[in-house]
Amino acid sequence: MADSRFFANAGPFSLAHIAETAGAEIVNAPDSEREFHDVMPIDQAGAAHVSFLDNRKYTEKFRASSAGACIVAPDVVDQAPDGMSLLVTPEPYHAYARVAAMFYPMPLPNGAVHPSASVADDAVIGENAEIGPSAVIGAKAEIGMGCVISAGAVIGAGVKIGDNTRVGANASVAHAIVGTNTIIHSGVCIGQDGFGFAMGPGGHVKVPQLGRVIIGDNVEIGANSCVDRGTGPDTVIGDGTKIDNLVQIAHNVQIGQNCVIVSHVGISGSTELGDFVVLGGQVGIAGHLKIGSGVRVAAQSGIMRNVEPGLEIGGSPAKPIKTWFRELTTIERLARKKGS
Amino acid sequence: MADSRFFANAGPFSLAHIAETAGAEIVNAPDSEREFHDVMPIDQAGAAHVSFLDNRKYTEKFRASSAGACIVAPDVVDQAPDGMSLLVTPEPYHAYARVAAMFYPMPLPNGAVHPSASVADDAVIGENAEIGPSAVIGAKAEIGMGCVISAGAVIGAGVKIGDNTRVGANASVAHAIVGTNTIIHSGVCIGQDGFGFAMGPGGHVKVPQLGRVIIGDNVEIGANSCVDRGTGPDTVIGDGTKIDNLVQIAHNVQIGQNCVIVSHVGISGSTELGDFVVLGGQVGIAGHLKIGSGVRVAAQSGIMRNVEPGLEIGGSPAKPIKTWFRELTTIERLARKKGS
Amino acid sequence: MADSRFFANAGPFSLAHIAETAGAEIVNAPDSEREFHDVMPIDQAGAAHVSFLDNRKYTEKFRASSAGACIVAPDVVDQAPDGMSLLVTPEPYHAYARVAAMFYPMPLPNGAVHPSASVADDAVIGENAEIGPSAVIGAKAEIGMGCVISAGAVIGAGVKIGDNTRVGANASVAHAIVGTNTIIHSGVCIGQDGFGFAMGPGGHVKVPQLGRVIIGDNVEIGANSCVDRGTGPDTVIGDGTKIDNLVQIAHNVQIGQNCVIVSHVGISGSTELGDFVVLGGQVGIAGHLKIGSGVRVAAQSGIMRNVEPGLEIGGSPAKPIKTWFRELTTIERLARKKGS
């Protein structure tokens, strides 16, 4: 499936090995040592491929599939076509993600500092880390073991990057402490001054921004997103939080664990998010608010007040999702009436 | 007109030569070999300048203009002031664009690899291509003839860039096949992982993104925009499509030909656009939708459903433009009534 | 307070010296030569620290504070706890900004061109300027005295940068004249082509963009923001204007002095802003409009018409803030009625 010019296939793997990685039980497999060569969508897979069924709208395709093996939930086992081996697990998509990552692992760091990189004498580069061409590592910065600092990335003085973290091409990271196994994509800007001014009719005086950016483990920050450093308190992004491209995180924002923040979201200064908060694309949140754990926000919403944990909200200004829908249908009905 | 510190004037050119470039018929010109030195707005142009009239609200200025020559549509020929030579064509603005590009052509590539660039041994650099300072070209990448890879740009391993394509300063292009005569502006990020996770209460597992980005010919992608690579299928941008700054194109999105996508638009994963779709600024489109050819969308709209070809829509959630306007005026009227 | 790995404390300073910088009158200080070592928030400050009280909701904390000195407005002097020295001024936050900047001044430029930078032979580098690793300075560019051009930044041919201006990591500046004491943050793209095409059913023809970007003194432009150059006229940003991250400024836009433009704002081509205009996050403004001085716009608003000076507006399409609020409450009431 994958273009070999960009992706190296680490296979083949035996069904037994794949099942172990998937955390799945093998069903209907005469030979667990049989080898599989690739992952493939359900309608394209052949005898040497592993596929998966997660979204039930593809069940018809599953029944007609020629895949040699398929990762499935227990309740569809009896619908499998003859001759298909099954890898049964309650979470097929998670299992597929692990199997696909086994076939196509991220390229290992090359363990070298490129001769065109500029590394400060007192910077510390961990074992097996890769420092790409034209990359820059500032004074006293610490780069962990197995990190990849891609071409053109700039790591500021004093910054600490945890083990196995990757920083994309032309990203910049300053005034920050970053955890392990985190991915900072290309073009991301971390640690610049927050937008803080003493405003007045005589002009706006810059207020020194004396805090840092603290980023946890297993975080992902999408391309060209921005995270400003704190004013004195820090800006914090919790473990496991995933941030999409072109997102703005202002100074002093505190984001909990495992949040999902979609593209073009803007979070204003000093706002706090709990854990597992989901923000749809282009959502805006005003400053100094508290958004509780588990809150889910529809795309393009504008949040101007605190939100209790677990609520689903939408609209601008945002309100509970049912209230918002009722307002939308009320307007529709009234406009139709007037128009008739 | 143009500051010579930034723009080199390739003129003068004879009226005959200008007419040929414009694809226009010369009217009212005693001497077609007369030379013109620059292009200029209608109200600033003098005897040695070529101007144009496209927007009819400037007809008054046209009548009073001192321009030596003017590119116009046939129906305003009889309103021209005495002594002005005319270049007559049904599409004056297109003709002007070509003439202006003749006076101020894009600087040619210098045909050299800058000594500070890092070019992989097995990369292929086409004839007359320019590789700027601190630029990086990865293993087995292919750069076409006459390309400009600007300072600090990073071209990933295996990437193919077609002839005469330009990549701006500090842009990054990975996992991508790019056509000819395309412009990728500064800071653009192409080909990074899409935002794909198997989500769950135990955390979000990254799903390998095994597709590519395929970009056609004559495409333009604005500064700091992002195009994620596909998950298995590719992300595709068709020939002639123009994308403004800070736009987000998610994984597996398919964009047809000659679309126009204004700044801050976000298109979610697996959505398909036909040809000649126009999206206003800050429009958001949900995932897995089909937007038909010729659809026009008002700025800030939010699209949550498929859209039939040729429709004009607006609002969030978006609806046919007349329905949206009627809703807006209904609310206005009701609020006025209650307020009185 | 500040992490010494990132911020160097220039103190201690005597109370007299601090008062002079603050422009404040010393009250209740037995010893004006007493030294202070740091700035600190009101609830964390100790005897050796200077704090401030601006927002009155912290008055309780002020009364209970152990700060050795505090910058305050005249009317809270009598609420100060015993033993606290006061620095009295009508604008405590402005005064604090100056004092904090004295304790933590921006690092001085190192006055050197890094050996990995590429500087054109005919570029002019001012006294004491710093040109960072992998930075690129184009032909005939002029960099003022005391400037910092950070790692990976690309300054195009002919660009002029005024004294003491700072350009962040991996930013690019082309076709531009930039004033003094301005800050262009990381990843900013300035001076690329505007989004200008002669559109038509046969495809869109690029219109040469022959103007520049003119940026004043004391301007700040946030990370990954974009400013396109003009089409012939220039794109202009006035003195003292502060622009947040990920903002789009299209070609020919003219922005006055001391405006404040929050993250994700998009301003379309040829629109003009007066002075002291404040735009909330994610505001969009259509092209060719005039927004008067002192206008304030709520976050996520969409502006489609000219706006008179001094108005407060909100909504999409935007209207006077009271009208907008009335519409919002009208819808709420009607939806509640129908739902009951």
CSV table of C-alpha atoms in Angstrom, one decimal, chain C residues 20 299 337:
chain,number,residue,atom,x,y,z
C,20,GLU,CA,12.5,56.3,39.3
C,299,ALA,CA,-14.1,37.9,19.2
C,337,LYS,CA,-41.0,29.5,24.5
